[in-house]
Short mmCIF file of C-alpha atoms in Angstrom, two decimals:
data_model
loop_
_atom_site.label_atom_id
_atom_site.label_comp_id
_atom_site.label_asym_id
_atom_site.label_seq_id
_atom_site.Cartn_x
_atom_site.Cartn_y
_atom_site.Cartn_z
CA MET A 929 46.00 -37.88 -4.22
CA ALA A 930 47.75 -40.03 -2.56
CA LEU A 931 52.10 -39.59 -2.96
CA LEU A 932 52.71 -42.69 -1.29
CA GLU A 933 50.80 -45.62 -2.09
CA VAL A 934 52.12 -48.91 -0.17
CA HIS A 935 49.55 -52.34 -1.13
CA ASP A 936 49.80 -55.60 -0.02
CA LEU A 937 53.74 -55.96 0.68
CA HIS A 938 54.67 -59.40 2.26
CA LYS A 939 57.91 -59.89 3.17
CA ALA A 940 59.70 -63.28 4.88
CA PHE A 941 63.03 -63.61 6.59
CA ALA A 942 63.79 -68.12 7.21
CA GLY A 943 59.88 -68.65 7.34
CA ARG A 944 58.86 -66.21 9.36
CA LYS A 945 56.49 -63.60 7.31
CA VAL A 946 57.75 -59.83 9.02
CA LEU A 947 55.46 -57.96 6.68
CA ASP A 948 52.22 -59.85 5.80
CA GLY A 949 50.11 -58.04 3.62
CA VAL A 950 50.76 -54.89 4.42
CA SER A 951 49.10 -50.62 2.34
CA PHE A 952 48.43 -48.06 3.71
CA ALA A 953 49.21 -43.75 1.49
CA ALA A 954 49.70 -40.41 2.35
CA GLU A 955 48.28 -37.82 1.58
CA ALA A 956 50.26 -34.70 0.24
CA GLY A 957 51.25 -32.85 3.27
CA GLU A 958 49.93 -34.60 5.95
CA VAL A 959 51.79 -35.68 9.05
CA LEU A 960 51.74 -40.14 9.01
CA ALA A 961 51.94 -41.72 12.37
CA ILE A 962 53.06 -45.73 11.81
CA MET A 963 52.84 -47.41 14.79
CA GLY A 964 53.42 -50.87 16.56
CA PRO A 965 55.18 -52.90 18.90
CA SER A 966 58.65 -53.24 19.32
CA GLY A 967 59.02 -56.05 16.44
CA THR A 968 56.28 -55.79 14.64
CA GLY A 969 57.70 -54.92 10.71
CA LYS A 970 58.51 -50.58 10.74
CA SER A 971 61.86 -50.77 10.47
CA THR A 972 61.64 -53.79 7.45
CA LEU A 973 58.29 -51.80 5.76
CA LEU A 974 61.22 -48.90 6.06
CA LYS A 975 63.74 -50.36 3.98
CA ILE A 976 60.83 -51.63 1.43
CA VAL A 977 60.07 -47.78 0.84
CA LEU A 978 63.22 -46.73 0.76
CA GLY A 979 64.89 -49.43 -1.36
CA ALA A 980 66.62 -51.32 0.18
CA LEU A 981 64.94 -54.42 1.07
CA LYS A 982 62.78 -56.07 -2.15
CA PRO A 983 59.52 -57.07 -0.69
CA ASP A 984 58.39 -61.15 -2.13
CA GLN A 985 54.36 -59.75 -2.80
CA GLY A 986 53.56 -55.48 -3.58
CA ARG A 987 53.53 -52.76 -4.66
CA VAL A 988 55.56 -48.89 -2.87
CA VAL A 989 54.47 -46.02 -5.45
CA LEU A 990 56.38 -43.03 -4.69
CA ASP A 991 54.75 -40.11 -6.33
CA GLY A 992 54.46 -42.17 -8.89
CA ASP A 993 57.41 -43.83 -9.72
CA GLU A 994 57.14 -47.85 -8.32
CA ILE A 995 60.06 -47.79 -6.39
CA THR A 996 59.42 -51.95 -5.80
CA ALA A 997 60.07 -52.08 -10.35
CA LEU A 998 63.10 -49.63 -10.29
CA SER A 999 66.53 -51.50 -10.67
CA GLU A 1000 69.26 -49.66 -8.02
CA ARG A 1001 70.59 -47.11 -11.03
CA GLU A 1002 65.98 -46.34 -11.35
CA LEU A 1003 66.04 -46.15 -8.11
CA ASP A 1004 67.95 -42.98 -7.46
CA GLN A 1005 66.36 -41.04 -9.53
CA VAL A 1006 64.30 -41.60 -7.41
CA ARG A 1007 65.80 -41.30 -4.15
CA VAL A 1008 66.47 -37.31 -5.01
CA LYS A 1009 62.82 -37.09 -3.85
CA PHE A 1010 62.88 -37.85 -0.60
CA GLY A 1011 65.08 -37.67 2.30
CA VAL A 1012 65.64 -39.72 6.08
CA LEU A 1013 65.69 -39.48 9.48
CA PHE A 1014 67.36 -42.07 10.26
CA GLN A 1015 66.79 -44.24 14.74
CA ASN A 1016 70.55 -43.44 14.44
CA VAL A 1017 70.67 -40.61 12.97
CA ALA A 1018 73.44 -41.71 10.71
CA LEU A 1019 75.29 -38.76 9.84
CA LEU A 1020 78.38 -39.26 8.66
CA HIS A 1021 81.41 -39.09 11.60
CA SER A 1022 84.30 -38.75 8.64
CA LEU A 1023 82.80 -35.23 8.26
CA THR A 1024 81.27 -31.28 9.70
CA VAL A 1025 77.68 -30.75 10.21
CA GLY A 1026 77.96 -28.70 7.89
CA GLU A 1027 78.85 -31.12 5.37
CA ASN A 1028 77.02 -33.82 6.03
CA VAL A 1029 74.04 -31.13 5.49
CA ALA A 1030 76.11 -30.02 2.06
CA LEU A 1031 76.13 -33.59 1.00
CA PRO A 1032 73.45 -34.24 -1.21
CA LEU A 1033 72.94 -30.49 -2.40
CA ILE A 1034 76.64 -31.37 -4.26
CA GLU A 1035 75.98 -35.17 -5.09
CA HIS A 1036 72.39 -33.56 -6.95
CA SER A 1037 72.84 -30.21 -8.25
CA PRO A 1038 74.80 -27.88 -9.99
CA LEU A 1039 74.97 -25.41 -7.67
CA ASP A 1040 77.79 -23.39 -7.11
CA PRO A 1041 79.85 -24.04 -3.60
CA SER A 1042 79.10 -20.75 -2.50
CA VAL A 1043 74.94 -21.34 -2.98
CA ILE A 1044 75.42 -24.46 -1.04
CA GLU A 1045 77.33 -22.96 1.69
CA ILE A 1046 74.35 -20.21 1.77
CA MET A 1047 71.46 -23.14 1.93
CA VAL A 1048 73.57 -25.19 4.26
CA ARG A 1049 73.66 -22.35 6.56
CA MET A 1050 69.73 -21.51 5.53
CA LYS A 1051 68.70 -25.22 6.19
CA LEU A 1052 71.05 -25.89 9.82
CA SER A 1053 69.64 -21.75 10.73
CA GLN A 1054 66.22 -23.48 10.17
CA VAL A 1055 66.40 -26.40 12.98
CA GLY A 1056 67.80 -23.92 15.61
CA LEU A 1057 71.89 -24.69 14.56
CA THR A 1058 72.95 -21.91 13.45
CA ASP A 1059 76.79 -21.83 15.51
CA PHE A 1060 77.00 -25.53 14.23
CA GLU A 1061 78.22 -25.87 11.37
CA ASN A 1062 81.45 -26.89 12.01
CA PHE A 1063 81.10 -28.92 14.89
CA TYR A 1064 81.97 -32.65 14.08
CA PRO A 1065 78.36 -35.57 15.03
CA ASN A 1066 80.12 -36.88 18.37
CA GLN A 1067 80.78 -32.88 19.02
CA LEU A 1068 76.78 -32.34 19.33
CA SER A 1069 73.46 -33.54 21.71
CA GLY A 1070 71.62 -36.99 20.46
CA GLY A 1071 68.64 -33.60 20.47
CA MET A 1072 71.18 -32.15 18.23
CA GLN A 1073 71.91 -34.54 16.12
CA LYS A 1074 68.72 -35.75 14.87
CA ARG A 1075 68.05 -32.14 14.44
CA ALA A 1076 71.14 -31.54 11.91
CA GLY A 1077 69.76 -35.39 10.44
CA LEU A 1078 66.75 -33.19 10.69
CA ALA A 1079 68.74 -30.34 8.71
CA ARG A 1080 70.54 -33.25 6.44
CA ALA A 1081 67.12 -34.90 5.21
CA ILE A 1082 64.91 -31.52 3.98
CA ALA A 1083 67.79 -30.40 2.50
CA ARG A 1084 66.61 -30.79 -1.14
CA ASP A 1085 63.28 -29.55 -0.36
CA PRO A 1086 62.36 -33.55 -0.85
CA LYS A 1087 57.91 -33.90 -1.40
CA VAL A 1088 58.47 -36.80 0.88
CA VAL A 1089 60.40 -37.11 4.63
CA PHE A 1090 60.60 -40.03 6.22
CA PHE A 1091 61.06 -40.71 10.22
CA ASP A 1092 61.98 -43.45 12.06
CA GLU A 1093 61.79 -43.27 15.93
CA PRO A 1094 63.10 -39.88 15.78
CA THR A 1095 62.30 -39.53 19.14
CA ALA A 1096 64.14 -43.13 20.18
CA GLY A 1097 67.44 -41.80 22.83
CA LEU A 1098 65.87 -38.48 23.83
CA ASP A 1099 65.23 -36.73 27.52
CA PRO A 1100 60.79 -36.08 26.71
CA VAL A 1101 61.43 -33.06 26.50
CA VAL A 1102 63.68 -32.98 23.21
CA GLY A 1103 61.71 -35.46 22.21
CA GLN A 1104 58.11 -33.53 22.38
CA ALA A 1105 59.87 -30.87 20.82
CA MET A 1106 61.01 -33.07 17.74
CA VAL A 1107 57.31 -34.48 17.19
CA LYS A 1108 56.59 -30.78 17.15
CA LEU A 1109 59.35 -29.65 14.64
CA ILE A 1110 58.62 -31.80 12.29
CA ARG A 1111 54.60 -31.62 12.62
CA ASP A 1112 56.07 -27.47 11.62
CA PHE A 1113 58.19 -28.55 9.44
CA SER A 1114 55.18 -30.23 7.69
CA ARG A 1115 53.02 -27.53 8.00
CA ALA A 1116 55.92 -24.59 6.84
CA LEU A 1117 57.27 -26.11 3.99
CA LYS A 1118 54.42 -28.66 2.87
CA ILE A 1119 56.27 -32.60 3.18
CA THR A 1120 55.06 -35.55 3.86
CA ALA A 1121 56.00 -36.92 6.97
CA VAL A 1122 55.98 -40.79 7.65
CA VAL A 1123 56.44 -41.10 11.51
CA ILE A 1124 57.29 -44.99 12.27
CA SER A 1125 57.86 -44.49 16.38
CA HIS A 1126 56.20 -46.82 18.98
CA ARG A 1127 55.18 -43.73 20.94
CA VAL A 1128 51.14 -43.01 21.21
CA ASP A 1129 51.94 -40.59 23.71
CA LEU A 1130 54.19 -37.03 21.58
CA MET A 1131 52.38 -38.74 18.23
CA LEU A 1132 49.11 -38.88 19.23
CA PRO A 1133 48.94 -34.74 19.39
CA VAL A 1134 50.70 -34.46 16.32
CA ALA A 1135 50.09 -37.09 13.93
CA ASP A 1136 47.19 -36.49 11.40
CA ARG A 1137 46.30 -39.89 10.60
CA VAL A 1138 48.21 -43.33 12.21
CA VAL A 1139 48.49 -46.79 11.15
CA MET A 1140 49.00 -48.94 13.27
CA LEU A 1141 50.95 -53.09 12.86
CA TYR A 1142 51.05 -55.22 14.19
CA ASN A 1143 52.61 -58.87 13.55
CA GLY A 1144 53.00 -57.52 11.15
CA LYS A 1145 49.45 -56.36 9.73
CA VAL A 1146 47.50 -53.78 9.61
CA VAL A 1147 45.48 -53.69 12.60
CA PHE A 1148 44.30 -49.52 12.74
CA SER A 1149 44.62 -47.01 9.97
CA GLY A 1150 42.78 -43.68 10.51
CA LEU A 1151 42.07 -40.49 12.49
CA PRO A 1152 44.64 -40.17 16.38
CA ALA A 1153 41.17 -39.16 17.69
CA ASP A 1154 39.21 -42.81 16.30
CA MET A 1155 43.35 -43.92 17.67
CA ALA A 1156 43.14 -43.54 21.23
CA ALA A 1157 38.87 -43.52 21.61
CA SER A 1158 39.35 -47.35 20.34
CA GLU A 1159 38.02 -50.08 21.75
CA ASP A 1160 39.99 -52.66 19.70
CA PRO A 1161 41.98 -55.04 22.64
CA LEU A 1162 45.20 -54.81 20.84
CA VAL A 1163 44.44 -51.05 19.88
CA ARG A 1164 43.62 -50.11 23.09
CA GLN A 1165 46.33 -52.34 24.87
CA PHE A 1166 48.93 -50.60 22.42
CA VAL A 1167 47.04 -47.28 23.28
CA ARG A 1168 47.54 -47.44 27.03
CA GLY A 1169 50.34 -48.71 27.97
CA GLU A 1170 48.68 -51.82 29.51
CA ILE A 1171 50.48 -54.68 30.34
CA GLU A 1172 47.44 -57.05 30.13
CA GLY A 1173 45.62 -57.79 25.95
CA PRO A 1174 46.42 -59.84 23.82
CA ILE A 1175 49.76 -58.48 22.81
CA PRO A 1176 52.34 -60.27 24.89
CA VAL A 1177 54.90 -58.43 26.58
CA ILE A 1178 56.03 -61.55 28.74
CA PRO A 1179 56.16 -65.43 28.05
CA ALA A 1180 52.96 -67.79 29.26
CA PRO A 1181 54.05 -69.86 32.23
CA GLU A 1182 53.93 -72.68 30.34
CA GLN A 1183 55.76 -70.55 27.40
CA LEU A 1184 57.94 -70.20 29.73
CA LYS A 1185 58.58 -73.79 30.48
CA LYS A 1186 58.72 -75.22 27.39
CA ALA A 1187 61.74 -73.19 26.21
CA LEU A 1188 63.77 -73.83 28.79
CA LEU A 1189 62.78 -77.20 29.47
CA GLY A 1190 62.00 -78.24 26.00
CA GLU A 1191 59.02 -79.81 27.28
CA MET B 1472 78.59 -89.50 7.00
CA ARG B 1473 75.60 -88.09 5.94
CA ARG B 1474 75.92 -84.73 8.45
CA LEU B 1475 79.01 -84.36 6.96
CA LEU B 1476 77.94 -83.90 3.67
CA GLY B 1477 74.82 -81.18 4.34
CA TYR B 1478 78.00 -79.76 6.43
CA LEU B 1479 80.43 -80.12 3.65
CA GLY B 1480 77.40 -78.40 1.04
CA ARG B 1481 75.63 -75.84 3.25
CA ARG B 1482 79.85 -75.01 3.37
CA LEU B 1483 80.08 -75.22 -0.44
CA ILE B 1484 77.29 -73.49 -0.82
CA ARG B 1485 77.64 -70.15 2.04
CA PHE B 1486 81.40 -69.56 -0.73
CA LEU B 1487 80.20 -69.72 -3.32
CA GLU B 1488 77.74 -66.75 -2.03
CA HIS B 1489 80.02 -64.56 -0.93
CA LEU B 1490 82.14 -65.41 -4.09
CA THR B 1491 79.16 -64.39 -5.90
CA SER B 1492 78.86 -60.91 -3.74
CA ILE B 1493 82.53 -60.32 -4.15
CA LEU B 1494 82.47 -60.19 -8.35
CA TYR B 1495 79.15 -58.97 -8.55
CA LEU B 1496 81.47 -55.78 -5.93
CA CYS B 1497 83.81 -55.95 -8.45
CA ARG B 1498 81.42 -55.64 -11.36
CA GLU B 1499 80.38 -51.72 -9.40
CA ILE B 1500 83.78 -51.59 -8.61
CA GLY B 1501 84.50 -51.56 -12.11
CA TYR B 1502 81.37 -49.60 -13.45
CA TRP B 1503 82.47 -47.01 -10.63
CA LEU B 1504 86.39 -46.54 -11.81
CA VAL B 1505 85.68 -47.14 -15.22
CA VAL B 1506 83.50 -46.16 -16.45
CA ALA B 1507 80.79 -43.73 -15.06
CA PRO B 1508 84.28 -41.33 -14.95
CA PHE B 1509 82.93 -40.63 -18.66
CA GLN B 1510 80.11 -40.19 -18.00
CA GLY B 1511 80.72 -37.40 -16.19
CA LYS B 1512 80.41 -38.58 -12.68
CA HIS B 1513 83.92 -38.22 -11.16
CA TRP B 1514 86.49 -40.00 -8.27
CA ARG B 1515 86.02 -37.60 -5.04
CA ARG B 1516 88.45 -36.45 -5.62
CA VAL B 1517 89.20 -35.33 -2.12
CA GLU B 1518 88.31 -38.58 -1.01
CA VAL B 1519 90.14 -40.26 -2.80
CA THR B 1520 93.40 -37.47 -2.27
CA ARG B 1521 92.80 -38.40 1.55
CA MET B 1522 92.75 -41.90 1.25
CA MET B 1523 95.83 -41.87 -0.73
CA ASP B 1524 98.32 -40.27 2.45
CA GLU B 1525 96.22 -42.04 4.44
CA VAL B 1526 97.72 -45.66 2.25
CA GLY B 1527 101.27 -44.12 1.14
CA ALA B 1528 102.57 -41.75 3.97
CA GLY B 1529 100.44 -43.46 7.22
CA SER B 1530 102.08 -47.09 6.01
CA LEU B 1531 105.15 -45.19 4.45
CA PRO B 1532 107.87 -45.57 8.64
CA LEU B 1533 106.15 -48.82 8.69
CA VAL B 1534 107.06 -50.04 5.92
CA LEU B 1535 110.27 -48.97 5.86
CA ILE B 1536 111.75 -50.05 9.98
CA ILE B 1537 110.14 -53.82 8.38
CA SER B 1538 112.21 -53.44 5.59
CA VAL B 1539 115.10 -52.16 6.63
CA ALA B 1540 115.22 -54.47 9.33
CA LEU B 1541 114.39 -57.96 7.12
CA GLY B 1542 117.12 -56.47 4.63
CA MET B 1543 119.50 -56.73 7.23
CA ILE B 1544 117.90 -59.79 8.93
CA VAL B 1545 118.53 -61.54 4.56
CA VAL B 1546 122.29 -60.41 4.75
CA VAL B 1547 123.30 -61.79 7.85
CA LEU B 1548 121.34 -65.38 6.63
CA THR B 1549 122.68 -65.92 3.52
CA THR B 1550 126.33 -63.98 4.55
CA SER B 1551 127.06 -66.54 7.25
CA GLN B 1552 125.39 -69.75 5.06
CA LEU B 1553 127.59 -68.57 2.03
CA ARG B 1554 130.69 -67.56 4.68
CA ASP B 1555 131.41 -71.94 5.07
CA LEU B 1556 131.73 -72.49 0.81
CA GLY B 1557 133.78 -69.22 0.55
CA ALA B 1558 131.23 -67.53 -1.79
CA THR B 1559 130.08 -63.66 0.63
CA ARG B 1560 131.18 -62.12 -2.34
CA TYR B 1561 127.10 -63.89 -4.14
CA SER B 1562 125.73 -62.26 -1.16
CA ALA B 1563 124.65 -58.49 -1.95
CA GLY B 1564 123.20 -60.39 -5.12
CA LEU B 1565 121.74 -63.58 -3.90
CA VAL B 1566 119.85 -60.60 -1.37
CA THR B 1567 119.49 -58.08 -4.47
CA LEU B 1568 117.28 -60.96 -5.59
CA ALA B 1569 115.46 -62.00 -2.82
CA LEU B 1570 114.06 -58.61 -2.69
CA MET B 1571 113.66 -57.44 -5.32
CA ARG B 1572 111.11 -60.46 -6.93
CA SER B 1573 109.51 -61.19 -4.21
CA LEU B 1574 110.70 -59.95 -0.39
CA GLY B 1575 110.01 -56.08 -1.00
CA PRO B 1576 106.40 -56.74 -3.10
CA LEU B 1577 105.12 -59.00 -0.28
CA PHE B 1578 105.84 -58.33 2.83
CA THR B 1579 104.58 -54.79 1.80
CA GLY B 1580 101.42 -56.22 0.79
CA ILE B 1581 101.40 -57.58 4.35
CA VAL B 1582 102.34 -54.59 6.04
CA VAL B 1583 99.39 -52.70 4.05
CA ALA B 1584 96.55 -55.72 4.52
CA GLY B 1585 97.14 -55.47 8.34
CA ARG B 1586 97.64 -52.41 8.48
CA VAL B 1587 94.83 -50.57 6.14
CA GLY B 1588 92.71 -53.35 5.50
CA ALA B 1589 91.79 -53.59 9.21
CA ALA B 1590 91.17 -49.80 9.27
CA ILE B 1591 89.09 -50.25 6.14
CA ALA B 1592 86.91 -53.33 6.76
CA ALA B 1593 86.66 -51.66 10.73
CA ARG B 1594 85.30 -48.38 9.37
CA PHE B 1595 83.22 -49.32 6.71
CA GLY B 1596 81.49 -51.70 8.91
CA THR B 1597 80.29 -48.99 11.32
CA MET B 1598 79.35 -47.13 9.30
CA LYS B 1599 77.36 -49.86 8.34
CA VAL B 1600 75.89 -50.77 11.53
CA SER B 1601 75.76 -47.62 12.68
CA GLU B 1602 73.27 -46.88 8.82
CA GLU B 1603 75.63 -43.95 7.23
CA VAL B 1604 75.94 -46.73 4.15
CA LEU B 1605 71.57 -46.81 4.16
CA ALA B 1606 71.64 -43.24 5.13
CA LEU B 1607 74.29 -43.06 1.62
CA GLU B 1608 72.47 -44.90 -0.01
CA SER B 1609 69.27 -43.09 0.55
CA MET B 1610 70.69 -39.50 -0.14
CA ALA B 1611 70.59 -40.98 -3.61
CA ILE B 1612 75.19 -41.76 -3.43
CA ASN B 1613 76.80 -45.12 -4.21
CA PRO B 1614 78.38 -46.41 -1.81
CA VAL B 1615 81.06 -48.09 -4.31
CA SER B 1616 81.28 -43.98 -4.97
CA TYR B 1617 81.50 -43.12 -2.87
CA LEU B 1618 84.07 -44.92 0.04
CA VAL B 1619 85.11 -48.13 -1.48
CA VAL B 1620 86.32 -46.04 -4.90
CA PRO B 1621 88.90 -44.60 -3.38
CA VAL B 1622 90.60 -46.81 -1.48
CA ILE B 1623 90.88 -48.88 -4.79
CA VAL B 1624 92.62 -45.91 -5.94
CA ALA B 1625 94.78 -44.78 -3.63
CA LEU B 1626 96.02 -48.64 -2.67
CA VAL B 1627 96.76 -49.16 -7.02
CA VAL B 1628 98.22 -46.09 -6.23
CA MET B 1629 100.39 -45.98 -3.56
CA LEU B 1630 100.76 -49.95 -3.04
CA PRO B 1631 103.48 -49.47 -5.72
CA CYS B 1632 105.22 -47.10 -4.72
CA LEU B 1633 105.37 -48.59 -0.78
CA THR B 1634 107.25 -51.27 -2.56
CA LEU B 1635 109.71 -49.55 -4.24
CA PHE B 1636 110.55 -47.65 -1.03
CA ALA B 1637 111.07 -50.70 0.79
CA GLU B 1638 112.61 -52.41 -1.92
CA ALA B 1639 115.31 -49.26 -1.27
CA GLY B 1640 115.00 -49.85 2.64
CA GLY B 1641 115.76 -53.46 1.97
CA LEU B 1642 119.50 -53.05 0.62
CA LEU B 1643 120.06 -50.18 2.62
CA GLY B 1644 119.41 -52.15 5.51
CA SER B 1645 121.65 -55.77 3.48
CA PHE B 1646 124.22 -53.01 2.75
CA VAL B 1647 124.77 -51.82 6.20
CA VAL B 1648 124.92 -55.15 8.12
CA GLY B 1649 126.73 -56.29 5.19
CA THR B 1650 129.90 -53.55 4.84
CA LEU B 1651 129.90 -52.96 8.71
CA GLY B 1652 128.98 -56.55 9.90
CA MET B 1653 129.04 -58.79 8.08
CA GLY B 1654 132.93 -57.93 6.40
CA ILE B 1655 131.48 -57.44 2.85
CA ASP B 1656 133.37 -54.46 0.75
CA PRO B 1657 131.19 -52.62 -0.41
CA ASP B 1658 132.23 -51.37 -3.10
CA LEU B 1659 131.77 -55.11 -3.92
CA PHE B 1660 128.37 -54.87 -2.53
CA ARG B 1661 127.46 -51.88 -5.17
CA VAL B 1662 128.42 -53.93 -8.29
CA GLN B 1663 126.91 -56.73 -6.97
CA VAL B 1664 123.42 -55.10 -6.92
CA THR B 1665 123.68 -53.00 -9.94
CA GLU B 1666 124.11 -56.21 -12.04
CA HIS B 1667 121.11 -58.17 -9.96
CA LEU B 1668 119.82 -55.06 -10.43
CA ASP B 1669 116.63 -55.89 -13.59
CA ASN B 1670 113.99 -53.95 -15.07
CA PHE B 1671 112.29 -57.37 -15.13
CA ASP B 1672 112.52 -57.49 -11.58
CA ILE B 1673 111.38 -54.10 -10.72
CA LEU B 1674 108.07 -54.63 -13.06
CA VAL B 1675 107.09 -57.83 -11.98
CA GLY B 1676 107.16 -56.83 -8.05
CA MET B 1677 105.04 -53.63 -9.10
CA VAL B 1678 102.78 -55.74 -10.96
CA LYS B 1679 102.22 -57.60 -7.63
CA SER B 1680 101.64 -54.99 -5.43
CA LEU B 1681 99.55 -53.75 -8.15
CA THR B 1682 97.28 -56.98 -7.60
CA TYR B 1683 97.73 -57.60 -3.64
CA ALA B 1684 96.04 -53.94 -4.32
CA LEU B 1685 93.78 -55.00 -5.96
CA ILE B 1686 93.06 -58.10 -3.36
CA VAL B 1687 93.78 -55.76 -0.16
CA GLY B 1688 90.93 -52.86 -0.99
CA VAL B 1689 88.04 -55.43 -3.18
CA PHE B 1690 88.41 -57.74 0.33
CA CYS B 1691 88.57 -55.64 3.53
CA SER B 1692 85.53 -53.28 1.47
CA TYR B 1693 83.94 -57.02 0.84
CA GLN B 1694 84.01 -57.38 4.60
CA GLY B 1695 82.92 -53.96 6.43
CA LEU B 1696 80.29 -53.62 4.08
CA THR B 1697 78.45 -56.37 4.66
CA VAL B 1698 78.67 -56.71 8.43
CA GLU B 1699 75.11 -56.85 9.71
CA GLY B 1700 74.52 -56.74 13.54
CA GLY B 1701 76.99 -54.91 16.70
CA ALA B 1702 80.09 -53.86 17.42
CA GLU B 1703 81.08 -57.50 17.63
CA ASN B 1704 80.74 -58.56 13.65
CA VAL B 1705 82.43 -55.24 13.58
CA GLY B 1706 85.17 -56.66 15.03
CA ARG B 1707 85.19 -60.14 13.35
CA ALA B 1708 85.22 -58.83 9.88
CA THR B 1709 88.24 -56.92 11.03
CA MET B 1710 89.57 -59.91 11.92
CA VAL B 1711 88.71 -61.71 9.16
CA SER B 1712 89.98 -59.36 6.25
CA VAL B 1713 93.41 -59.37 7.62
CA VAL B 1714 93.74 -62.33 8.21
CA PHE B 1715 92.10 -63.62 4.80
CA SER B 1716 93.72 -60.17 2.89
CA ILE B 1717 97.21 -61.68 4.39
CA ILE B 1718 96.92 -64.92 2.87
CA LEU B 1719 95.83 -64.10 -0.56
CA VAL B 1720 97.95 -62.14 -0.02
CA VAL B 1721 100.90 -64.88 -0.42
CA VAL B 1722 99.38 -66.73 -2.15
CA ALA B 1723 99.02 -64.60 -4.99
CA ASP B 1724 102.74 -64.47 -4.44
CA ALA B 1725 104.21 -67.72 -4.43
CA GLY B 1726 101.03 -67.78 -7.75
CA LEU B 1727 103.17 -64.56 -8.91
CA THR B 1728 106.25 -65.87 -8.45
CA VAL B 1729 105.96 -68.89 -10.20
CA ALA B 1730 103.96 -67.46 -13.03
CA PHE B 1731 107.02 -65.23 -13.71
CA TYR B 1732 110.17 -67.37 -12.48
CA LEU B 1733 109.79 -71.00 -12.85
#
């Protein structure tokens, strides 16, 4: 049974359709990559799945709870089932790394502070930040901040962890290490990892399945190997990073003229 | 004419949208401040203490400097005018009334709006654009409970205390300049102050400072938590929150002064 189900999501801002009938599912314990060029609705999709935004139409079901039908207070009961690693990491800068990791445990568990302290150390050691408990986020490098964010995301042993562009701003080596860490965590802890990314080179080797969005629609859903071998012009251009193709990179001369001169 | 009406209509709709959102925020604050503690969801003591330190101890030097200077200014202006009428003996009483009824609470409110209000809007705005607020929500931590309630509690507790310090500072400043510089007899000054110090005025000062605490806390938190975009909008929200909270404090002071003393 799917742990996360997204059914026919629609969302528009000021008349512009950002999501146009998106549907997919994530099975328990798998790494699902949601990919696509910039501006295709990936971040909007994540905000709807997290319950931070209401869709115009459609449903999101997480572990049997329909997120899109819940009130803010009811949503909090579901939110404890998942963790999130944001693109900007979003560690609270007024707290130390240890306090950041401890925060969801302090808020939602009756554990004794001494037990929480042990759990924080354990989570930080899992992401290789054993000696950085008392550091503030701005004292860490970008890669270390991402790992601290991951430690916070898995602090309560969630069933699902959402990753929003986990390799953004990282150099190729650290980016590679980050996606490997995600895959290893998913395998070892049986966590469903939903990774939003546009890095085909990094994600295809580690993902179990891939969903590709373009213009708010799902244009591909399947295995990474099938995506790599796809002859669909959209998918092929995206996977190979080609400039020429149906995904416009630079506006055509006529469009540019119209935009500049209004002709 | 049509364009003008369209413009005014759009502005009215935006104003009503803001008003609705602020009322919604007030309802959330009310829930987390009053109802939630009875359901076992207590205020965060560490955050409340930290904010009280920031609002109270952090603002005290500024409040004292301004209130002492204000007392000096008021005593010089009133005494110089009353001297022409041969009524300098009433100067200390006038200064006391002005400081206790309006200037003490008002200037404390303005100082706190400028100093703490700006800090609140900038902090919350930065947290909003860097997704820290979204991160709190995703951890099932209500941002109003985690961020806004400690600010409101700290302001509600510390602003009346700061007002008392401001009133004392103003009286001290006016005493020093009035007796040493304007030739008012120290005993006469003391008697006049004692005669004009009224419990009702102190109570009104407290009511005023509580009102300003809520204005600054709610308005600046709202501005910070509704920032969209990047750093430029954080700066804009900070500026708007300071300007409008000062305007609201002054307007509220006018309203309360009229309500209590007219």
